[in-house]
C-alpha cells in the first residue's frame, strides 16, 4: 500500500523564515512623505501596504487586461531593496542617479535569501517594476507616484512645501501616472492645480 | 464611424478616493506587538503588509489548491475595521468578546465608502476572513497568528513577557495555525518550545 505523505522541506522553510525576519526591517525605512493627518513621516512597509490597497481599489483605472493581482504583488515587494539602499527623494536628481546601483546590489542580496527559484520569481517582480515596460509595471509605478500626491494634497502641500518643490516639477512626475493610467493621471493633475489654487504648491 | 471612448466615471473615482483617504488612518492603529528589533510597537498598516508578504513567501505551506492571491487580498483588508474598533489583544478574552459588534459596525461604515458592488466585494473578503471556513481564510488567519509568534520569538518573548502570557495559552492559539497549515503549525510549536527553553516564555 502506498501512502502520500506531505513532507515539509525543512531547508526551504528555514530560508523562507530567514527572509521573513529580514524584511521586517522595511518597517524602519522612513520616507519623506507624511501620513495624511501630518502626524509623522511614513515608513516603507505601511507605504507598501497602502499602494497595494490602491491597486485593489483603483484597478479599474488600469488599461483593460491588466493583471491587478500581479500589480499588488509587485507593489508589496517594490521597496524591499530600500532595506539596504534607503529611500531616495524623487526630486533629488543626484541621489536618484547613484541609487540604481545600490538597489541592484540590495536586490541581489535580499531575494537570494529565499529558496532558489522562489527568489528568482520574486526578483523578477522587482525587475519588472523597475523596467516599467509591462502594463502591470506601468500601473504599479503610477500608483507609487499617485500616493504621495494624494498625501501632499491632504496635508496642505506636505513635502512639496518642505522641500520647495514646484508645480512644474510635480507635473513632470505626473506624466508617469498618465502613462500607467490616463484617468488617474488626469485626476492627479487636478489635485496639483487645486493645490496651487489653494496656495499649497508654488507654480 | 463609431468610436469607443473610455469615460472615467467621476463618481466612482470620487468614492474610491474617499475610501483611499479614509484607510490611511490604519497607519495610526497601534498593535501590542513590537518590531523584530524591539524598537517600537507595530501599526496595523505595516502589519497588514507583512502578513501579505508572508502569504506570498509561505504560500506553498497552504493546502493544495489554496488561492494565494485571494489570501493576500484578504490579509491586506483584514484589519481595516480597526480604524473604528481599535486593536484587541488576543489574550484579553473579555475585550475579544465585545470586539465583534464594534468590528461589524466598522465594516458597515468603511466598506460602504466604496462604490456599491466594489464595497460589497471587499466586505466579502473581510467576512470570509472572519468566518474562517474556506481554505483561504484558514490560511490567512494562520499567518495573522503566526506573525506575532515569530516576532515574539525574535524579541526575547516580547509581548508574552510584558503581558504575562504562558506557553499553554500560546499553544492554544497555535491550533488555529495548524488548522490553516499543518507545517507552519508545527514550526510555530517549535518556536514556542524554543522560547520556553530559552526562558523567554513561562510554561
Short mmCIF file of C-alpha atoms in Angstrom, two decimals:
data_model
loop_
_atom_site.label_atom_id
_atom_site.label_comp_id
_atom_site.label_asym_id
_atom_site.label_seq_id
_atom_site.Cartn_x
_atom_site.Cartn_y
_atom_site.Cartn_z
CA UNK A 1 0.00 0.00 0.00
CA UNK A 2 1.40 3.33 -0.95
CA UNK A 3 0.78 6.44 1.11
CA UNK A 4 1.35 10.01 0.06
CA UNK A 5 2.94 12.00 2.82
CA UNK A 6 3.43 15.72 2.61
CA UNK A 7 6.92 16.30 3.92
CA UNK A 8 7.66 19.93 4.61
CA UNK A 9 11.08 20.67 3.19
CA UNK A 10 12.86 21.88 6.30
CA UNK A 11 15.52 23.81 4.38
CA UNK A 12 13.03 25.71 2.27
CA UNK A 13 11.06 26.79 5.30
CA UNK A 14 14.24 27.82 7.12
CA UNK A 15 15.23 30.02 4.17
CA UNK A 16 11.73 31.49 3.92
CA UNK A 17 11.71 32.34 7.62
CA UNK A 18 15.15 34.00 7.32
CA UNK A 19 13.70 36.14 4.53
CA UNK A 20 10.61 36.90 6.64
CA UNK A 21 12.79 38.02 9.55
CA UNK A 22 14.92 40.16 7.23
CA UNK A 23 12.05 42.03 5.61
CA UNK A 24 10.68 43.15 8.98
CA UNK A 25 13.36 45.86 8.63
CA UNK A 26 11.29 47.59 5.94
CA UNK A 27 9.16 48.99 8.78
CA UNK A 28 12.17 51.06 9.81
CA UNK A 29 12.93 52.66 6.45
CA UNK A 30 11.47 56.16 6.63
CA UNK A 31 10.16 58.05 3.60
CA UNK A 32 9.87 61.80 3.13
CA UNK A 33 6.10 61.73 2.98
CA UNK A 34 3.82 62.25 5.93
CA UNK A 35 0.69 60.40 6.92
CA UNK A 36 -2.47 62.14 5.75
CA UNK A 37 -3.03 63.67 9.20
CA UNK A 38 0.52 65.10 9.05
CA UNK A 39 1.42 63.45 12.37
CA UNK A 40 4.66 61.78 11.27
CA UNK A 41 6.65 60.53 8.31
CA UNK A 42 5.61 57.32 6.64
CA UNK A 43 7.67 54.14 6.59
CA UNK A 44 8.20 51.87 3.59
CA UNK A 45 6.19 48.92 4.96
CA UNK A 46 2.99 50.86 5.56
CA UNK A 47 3.51 52.66 2.24
CA UNK A 48 3.79 49.27 0.50
CA UNK A 49 0.53 48.17 2.11
CA UNK A 50 -1.11 51.41 1.05
CA UNK A 51 -0.18 51.19 -2.62
CA UNK A 52 -1.19 47.50 -2.65
CA UNK A 53 -4.61 48.60 -1.41
CA UNK A 54 -4.70 51.36 -4.04
CA UNK A 55 -4.17 48.70 -6.71
CA UNK A 56 -7.16 46.74 -5.40
CA UNK A 57 -9.34 49.84 -5.13
CA UNK A 58 -8.30 51.66 -8.31
CA UNK A 59 -7.67 48.61 -10.50
CA UNK A 60 -10.45 49.53 -12.95
CA UNK A 61 -8.44 52.63 -13.94
CA UNK A 62 -5.68 50.44 -15.38
CA UNK A 63 -5.76 49.57 -19.10
CA UNK A 64 -8.09 46.62 -19.89
CA UNK A 65 -6.41 43.27 -19.38
CA UNK A 66 -4.03 44.45 -16.65
CA UNK A 67 -3.37 41.65 -14.15
CA UNK A 68 -4.19 43.51 -10.92
CA UNK A 69 -3.07 40.67 -8.66
CA UNK A 70 0.38 40.87 -10.22
CA UNK A 71 0.32 44.64 -9.65
CA UNK A 72 -0.48 44.03 -5.97
CA UNK A 73 2.38 41.52 -5.65
CA UNK A 74 4.76 43.91 -7.39
CA UNK A 75 3.83 46.75 -5.06
CA UNK A 76 4.25 44.63 -1.94
CA UNK A 77 7.86 43.85 -2.88
CA UNK A 78 8.81 47.06 -4.73
CA UNK A 79 10.57 48.79 -1.83
CA UNK A 80 12.34 45.80 -0.23
CA UNK A 81 15.66 46.92 -1.75
CA UNK A 82 15.46 50.05 0.42
CA UNK A 83 16.29 47.90 3.45
CA UNK A 84 19.89 48.25 2.23
CA UNK A 85 19.71 51.20 -0.15
CA UNK A 86 17.45 53.52 1.84
CA UNK A 87 14.72 55.78 0.50
CA UNK A 88 15.51 58.37 -2.18
CA UNK A 89 13.50 61.55 -2.59
CA UNK A 90 12.37 61.60 -6.23
CA UNK A 91 13.03 65.33 -6.55
CA UNK A 92 16.69 64.83 -5.60
CA UNK A 93 18.12 64.03 -9.08
CA UNK A 94 21.72 63.41 -7.93
CA UNK A 95 20.61 60.88 -5.31
CA UNK A 96 18.31 59.11 -7.79
CA UNK A 97 21.26 58.58 -10.17
CA UNK A 98 23.53 56.78 -7.69
CA UNK A 99 20.61 54.90 -6.18
CA UNK A 100 20.18 52.41 -9.03
CA UNK A 101 23.41 50.51 -8.34
CA UNK A 102 22.75 50.36 -4.61
CA UNK A 103 19.26 48.99 -5.25
CA UNK A 104 20.50 46.30 -7.61
CA UNK A 105 23.06 45.18 -5.06
CA UNK A 106 20.33 45.10 -2.42
CA UNK A 107 18.08 43.02 -4.68
CA UNK A 108 20.97 40.57 -5.25
CA UNK A 109 21.35 40.10 -1.52
CA UNK A 110 17.76 40.16 -0.26
CA UNK A 111 15.94 37.99 -2.82
CA UNK A 112 18.77 35.44 -2.63
CA UNK A 113 17.71 34.69 0.95
CA UNK A 114 14.74 32.79 -0.48
CA UNK A 115 14.97 29.26 -1.91
CA UNK A 116 16.44 29.41 -5.44
CA UNK A 117 13.52 29.54 -7.87
CA UNK A 118 11.30 31.40 -5.39
CA UNK A 119 13.92 34.12 -5.01
CA UNK A 120 14.19 34.33 -8.79
CA UNK A 121 10.43 34.75 -9.21
CA UNK A 122 10.25 37.47 -6.59
CA UNK A 123 13.27 39.23 -8.05
CA UNK A 124 11.50 39.17 -11.42
CA UNK A 125 8.62 41.11 -9.89
CA UNK A 126 11.04 43.81 -8.78
CA UNK A 127 12.91 43.87 -12.10
CA UNK A 128 9.60 44.20 -13.92
CA UNK A 129 8.56 47.08 -11.67
CA UNK A 130 11.86 48.85 -12.28
CA UNK A 131 11.83 48.33 -16.07
CA UNK A 132 8.33 49.84 -16.35
CA UNK A 133 7.59 48.14 -19.66
CA UNK A 134 4.57 45.94 -18.95
CA UNK A 135 1.07 47.28 -18.32
CA UNK A 136 1.32 45.88 -14.81
CA UNK A 137 4.58 47.68 -14.03
CA UNK A 138 3.34 50.94 -15.52
CA UNK A 139 0.21 50.84 -13.43
CA UNK A 140 2.15 49.87 -10.29
CA UNK A 141 4.58 52.75 -10.83
CA UNK A 142 1.66 55.11 -11.43
CA UNK A 143 0.15 54.19 -8.05
CA UNK A 144 3.51 54.51 -6.31
CA UNK A 145 3.66 58.06 -7.61
CA UNK A 146 -0.02 58.81 -7.10
CA UNK A 147 0.07 58.03 -3.35
CA UNK A 148 2.41 60.88 -2.28
CA UNK A 149 0.47 63.37 -4.44
CA UNK A 150 -2.71 62.35 -2.69
CA UNK A 151 -0.98 62.64 0.70
CA UNK A 152 0.59 66.03 -0.07
CA UNK A 153 -2.73 67.31 -1.31
CA UNK A 154 -4.27 66.30 2.01
CA UNK A 155 -1.52 67.79 4.17
CA UNK A 156 -1.58 71.34 2.76
CA UNK A 157 1.31 70.63 0.44
CA UNK A 158 3.30 68.39 2.81
CA UNK A 159 6.71 67.55 1.38
CA UNK A 160 6.21 69.93 -1.57
CA UNK A 161 6.37 72.94 0.72
CA UNK A 162 9.02 71.45 2.98
CA UNK A 163 11.41 70.76 0.13
CA UNK A 164 10.40 73.70 -2.10
CA UNK A 165 9.09 71.55 -4.93
CA UNK A 166 7.21 73.47 -7.65
CA UNK A 167 4.06 72.58 -9.60
CA UNK A 168 6.18 72.31 -12.77
CA UNK A 169 8.29 69.60 -11.12
CA UNK A 170 5.25 67.73 -9.84
CA UNK A 171 3.59 67.86 -13.26
CA UNK A 172 6.64 66.21 -14.77
CA UNK A 173 6.19 63.34 -12.30
CA UNK A 174 2.51 63.13 -13.15
CA UNK A 175 3.42 62.07 -16.70
CA UNK A 176 4.41 58.69 -15.36
CA UNK A 177 0.97 58.38 -13.76
CA UNK A 178 -0.71 59.20 -17.09
CA UNK A 179 1.44 56.54 -18.70
CA UNK A 180 0.06 53.89 -16.33
CA UNK A 181 -3.48 55.21 -16.14
CA UNK A 182 -4.81 58.16 -18.15
CA UNK A 183 -7.74 58.74 -15.79
CA UNK A 184 -5.59 58.71 -12.64
CA UNK A 185 -3.10 60.98 -14.42
CA UNK A 186 -5.87 63.46 -15.14
CA UNK A 187 -7.09 63.26 -11.56
CA UNK A 188 -3.56 63.81 -10.19
CA UNK A 189 -3.23 66.87 -12.40
CA UNK A 190 -6.46 68.22 -10.94
CA UNK A 191 -5.08 67.74 -7.43
CA UNK A 192 -1.91 69.62 -8.42
CA UNK A 193 -3.91 72.53 -9.86
CA UNK A 194 -6.14 72.60 -6.78
CA UNK A 195 -3.08 72.65 -4.50
CA UNK A 196 -1.68 75.59 -6.47
CA UNK A 197 -5.03 77.42 -6.28
CA UNK A 198 -5.09 76.90 -2.51
CA UNK A 199 -1.54 78.21 -2.15
CA UNK A 200 -0.10 74.87 -1.00
CA UNK A 201 2.15 74.48 -4.03
CA UNK A 202 4.06 77.19 -5.91
CA UNK A 203 3.88 77.44 -9.73
CA UNK B 1 -17.97 55.85 -37.84
CA UNK B 2 -18.29 54.72 -34.29
CA UNK B 3 -15.65 55.43 -31.72
CA UNK B 4 -15.21 53.78 -28.35
CA UNK B 5 -14.33 56.28 -25.68
CA UNK B 6 -13.39 55.23 -22.19
CA UNK B 7 -15.17 57.68 -19.92
CA UNK B 8 -13.92 57.56 -16.34
CA UNK B 9 -16.93 57.54 -14.06
CA UNK B 10 -16.26 60.61 -11.97
CA UNK B 11 -18.48 59.48 -9.10
CA UNK B 12 -16.85 56.08 -8.78
CA UNK B 13 -13.38 57.62 -8.63
CA UNK B 14 -14.53 60.20 -6.07
CA UNK B 15 -15.86 57.40 -3.84
CA UNK B 16 -12.69 55.34 -4.31
CA UNK B 17 -10.52 58.31 -3.36
CA UNK B 18 -12.64 58.97 -0.27
CA UNK B 19 -12.02 55.35 0.73
CA UNK B 20 -8.29 55.72 -0.01
CA UNK B 21 -8.09 58.81 2.20
CA UNK B 22 -10.01 57.04 4.98
CA UNK B 23 -7.83 53.93 5.10
CA UNK B 24 -4.66 55.98 5.60
CA UNK B 25 -5.80 56.00 9.24
CA UNK B 26 -4.83 52.33 9.58
CA UNK B 27 -1.22 53.54 9.90
CA UNK B 28 -2.20 55.06 13.24
CA UNK B 29 -3.78 51.99 14.80
CA UNK B 30 -1.15 50.55 17.13
CA UNK B 31 -0.86 46.85 17.95
CA UNK B 32 0.63 45.24 21.04
CA UNK B 33 3.44 43.61 19.11
CA UNK B 34 6.86 45.10 18.62
CA UNK B 35 9.02 45.21 15.51
CA UNK B 36 11.57 42.42 15.40
CA UNK B 37 14.31 44.76 16.64
CA UNK B 38 12.13 45.65 19.63
CA UNK B 39 12.38 49.39 18.83
CA UNK B 40 8.67 50.22 18.91
CA UNK B 41 5.17 48.80 18.65
CA UNK B 42 3.85 47.86 15.26
CA UNK B 43 0.93 49.56 13.50
CA UNK B 44 -1.87 47.82 11.62
CA UNK B 45 -0.85 49.04 8.15
CA UNK B 46 2.70 47.69 8.30
CA UNK B 47 1.39 44.52 9.93
CA UNK B 48 -1.05 44.09 7.03
CA UNK B 49 1.80 44.47 4.54
CA UNK B 50 3.86 41.97 6.49
CA UNK B 51 1.24 39.22 6.56
CA UNK B 52 0.52 39.84 2.86
CA UNK B 53 4.21 39.22 2.20
CA UNK B 54 4.09 36.10 4.41
CA UNK B 55 1.29 34.77 2.20
CA UNK B 56 3.45 35.25 -0.89
CA UNK B 57 6.52 33.72 0.75
CA UNK B 58 4.88 30.85 2.66
CA UNK B 59 2.09 30.08 0.19
CA UNK B 60 3.40 26.57 -0.51
CA UNK B 61 2.61 25.63 3.10
CA UNK B 62 -1.11 26.12 2.48
CA UNK B 63 -3.24 23.11 1.47
CA UNK B 64 -3.03 22.33 -2.27
CA UNK B 65 -5.43 24.40 -4.33
CA UNK B 66 -5.44 27.40 -1.97
CA UNK B 67 -5.85 30.64 -3.94
CA UNK B 68 -2.89 32.59 -2.55
CA UNK B 69 -3.77 35.81 -4.33
CA UNK B 70 -7.12 35.79 -2.55
CA UNK B 71 -5.27 35.19 0.73
CA UNK B 72 -3.08 38.23 0.02
CA UNK B 73 -6.15 40.39 -0.74
CA UNK B 74 -7.86 39.18 2.41
CA UNK B 75 -4.86 39.98 4.55
CA UNK B 76 -4.49 43.48 3.10
CA UNK B 77 -8.05 44.34 4.15
CA UNK B 78 -8.40 42.22 7.29
CA UNK B 79 -7.62 44.95 9.82
CA UNK B 80 -9.41 47.91 8.19
CA UNK B 81 -12.25 47.60 10.71
CA UNK B 82 -9.76 48.50 13.45
CA UNK B 83 -9.78 52.10 12.17
CA UNK B 84 -13.00 52.39 14.17
CA UNK B 85 -12.85 49.42 16.51
CA UNK B 86 -9.17 49.53 17.54
CA UNK B 87 -6.81 46.64 18.06
CA UNK B 88 -7.67 43.89 20.54
CA UNK B 89 -5.05 41.83 22.31
CA UNK B 90 -5.96 38.21 21.56
CA UNK B 91 -5.14 37.12 25.11
CA UNK B 92 -7.68 39.58 26.54
CA UNK B 93 -10.80 37.37 26.35
CA UNK B 94 -13.24 40.00 27.65
CA UNK B 95 -12.14 42.54 25.05
CA UNK B 96 -12.31 39.95 22.25
CA UNK B 97 -15.96 39.22 23.13
CA UNK B 98 -17.23 42.82 22.82
CA UNK B 99 -14.99 43.48 19.82
CA UNK B 100 -17.09 41.55 17.31
CA UNK B 101 -20.02 44.01 17.29
CA UNK B 102 -17.73 47.01 17.03
CA UNK B 103 -15.91 45.45 14.08
CA UNK B 104 -19.12 44.65 12.24
CA UNK B 105 -20.30 48.24 12.66
CA UNK B 106 -16.92 49.44 11.39
CA UNK B 107 -17.15 47.16 8.35
CA UNK B 108 -20.64 48.52 7.62
CA UNK B 109 -19.29 52.07 7.60
CA UNK B 110 -15.88 51.69 5.95
CA UNK B 111 -16.62 49.34 3.05
CA UNK B 112 -19.73 51.38 2.21
CA UNK B 113 -17.46 54.28 1.26
CA UNK B 114 -16.64 52.37 -1.94
CA UNK B 115 -18.96 52.24 -4.96
CA UNK B 116 -21.77 49.71 -4.31
CA UNK B 117 -20.65 46.40 -5.77
CA UNK B 118 -16.97 47.12 -5.11
CA UNK B 119 -17.71 47.73 -1.45
CA UNK B 120 -19.70 44.50 -1.33
CA UNK B 121 -16.83 42.50 -2.85
CA UNK B 122 -14.30 43.92 -0.43
CA UNK B 123 -16.64 43.39 2.50
CA UNK B 124 -16.97 39.75 1.39
CA UNK B 125 -13.20 39.35 1.75
CA UNK B 126 -13.43 40.55 5.34
CA UNK B 127 -16.49 38.39 6.13
CA UNK B 128 -14.69 35.37 4.68
CA UNK B 129 -11.62 36.09 6.80
CA UNK B 130 -13.74 36.38 9.94
CA UNK B 131 -15.80 33.24 9.23
CA UNK B 132 -12.63 31.15 8.81
CA UNK B 133 -14.38 28.45 6.79
CA UNK B 134 -12.59 28.47 3.43
CA UNK B 135 -9.03 27.21 2.90
CA UNK B 136 -8.07 30.77 2.01
CA UNK B 137 -9.48 32.25 5.21
CA UNK B 138 -7.95 29.50 7.35
CA UNK B 139 -4.52 30.09 5.83
CA UNK B 140 -4.87 33.87 6.14
CA UNK B 141 -5.85 33.57 9.79
CA UNK B 142 -2.95 31.19 10.36
CA UNK B 143 -0.48 33.77 9.02
CA UNK B 144 -2.07 36.56 11.05
CA UNK B 145 -1.40 34.47 14.13
CA UNK B 146 1.98 33.21 13.00
CA UNK B 147 3.47 36.71 12.59
CA UNK B 148 3.35 37.78 16.26
CA UNK B 149 4.77 34.40 17.37
CA UNK B 150 7.69 34.93 15.00
CA UNK B 151 8.14 38.49 16.30
CA UNK B 152 7.92 37.50 19.97
CA UNK B 153 10.37 34.70 19.38
CA UNK B 154 12.80 37.25 17.92
CA UNK B 155 12.36 39.81 20.69
CA UNK B 156 13.14 37.55 23.65
CA UNK B 157 9.48 36.90 24.35
CA UNK B 158 8.21 40.40 23.52
CA UNK B 159 4.53 40.79 24.39
CA UNK B 160 4.45 37.35 26.03
CA UNK B 161 6.67 38.55 28.85
CA UNK B 162 5.13 42.02 29.01
CA UNK B 163 1.59 40.70 29.42
CA UNK B 164 2.46 37.51 31.34
CA UNK B 165 1.22 35.14 28.68
CA UNK B 166 2.09 31.46 29.26
CA UNK B 167 3.20 28.74 26.83
CA UNK B 168 -0.10 26.94 27.46
CA UNK B 169 -2.02 29.99 26.23
CA UNK B 170 0.21 30.41 23.20
CA UNK B 171 -0.15 26.73 22.29
CA UNK B 172 -3.93 27.14 22.28
CA UNK B 173 -3.51 29.92 19.70
CA UNK B 174 -1.18 27.73 17.66
CA UNK B 175 -4.08 25.34 16.99
CA UNK B 176 -5.54 27.87 14.60
CA UNK B 177 -2.22 27.96 12.74
CA UNK B 178 -2.24 24.15 12.44
CA UNK B 179 -5.76 24.38 11.09
CA UNK B 180 -4.62 26.63 8.24
CA UNK B 181 -1.26 24.97 7.66
CA UNK B 182 -0.01 21.85 9.44
CA UNK B 183 3.65 22.56 8.64
CA UNK B 184 3.51 26.16 9.87
CA UNK B 185 1.64 24.99 12.95
CA UNK B 186 4.42 22.51 13.69
CA UNK B 187 7.04 25.20 13.13
CA UNK B 188 5.22 27.65 15.42
CA UNK B 189 5.11 24.99 18.13
CA UNK B 190 8.87 24.55 17.78
CA UNK B 191 9.34 28.31 18.25
CA UNK B 192 7.19 28.19 21.39
CA UNK B 193 9.19 25.31 22.84
CA UNK B 194 12.44 27.05 21.98
CA UNK B 195 11.23 30.24 23.65
CA UNK B 196 10.38 28.26 26.78
CA UNK B 197 13.79 26.56 26.72
CA UNK B 198 15.49 29.94 26.48
CA UNK B 199 13.47 31.33 29.39
CA UNK B 200 11.56 33.86 27.26
CA UNK B 201 8.18 32.26 27.85
CA UNK B 202 6.89 30.64 31.04
CA UNK B 203 5.27 27.17 30.96
#
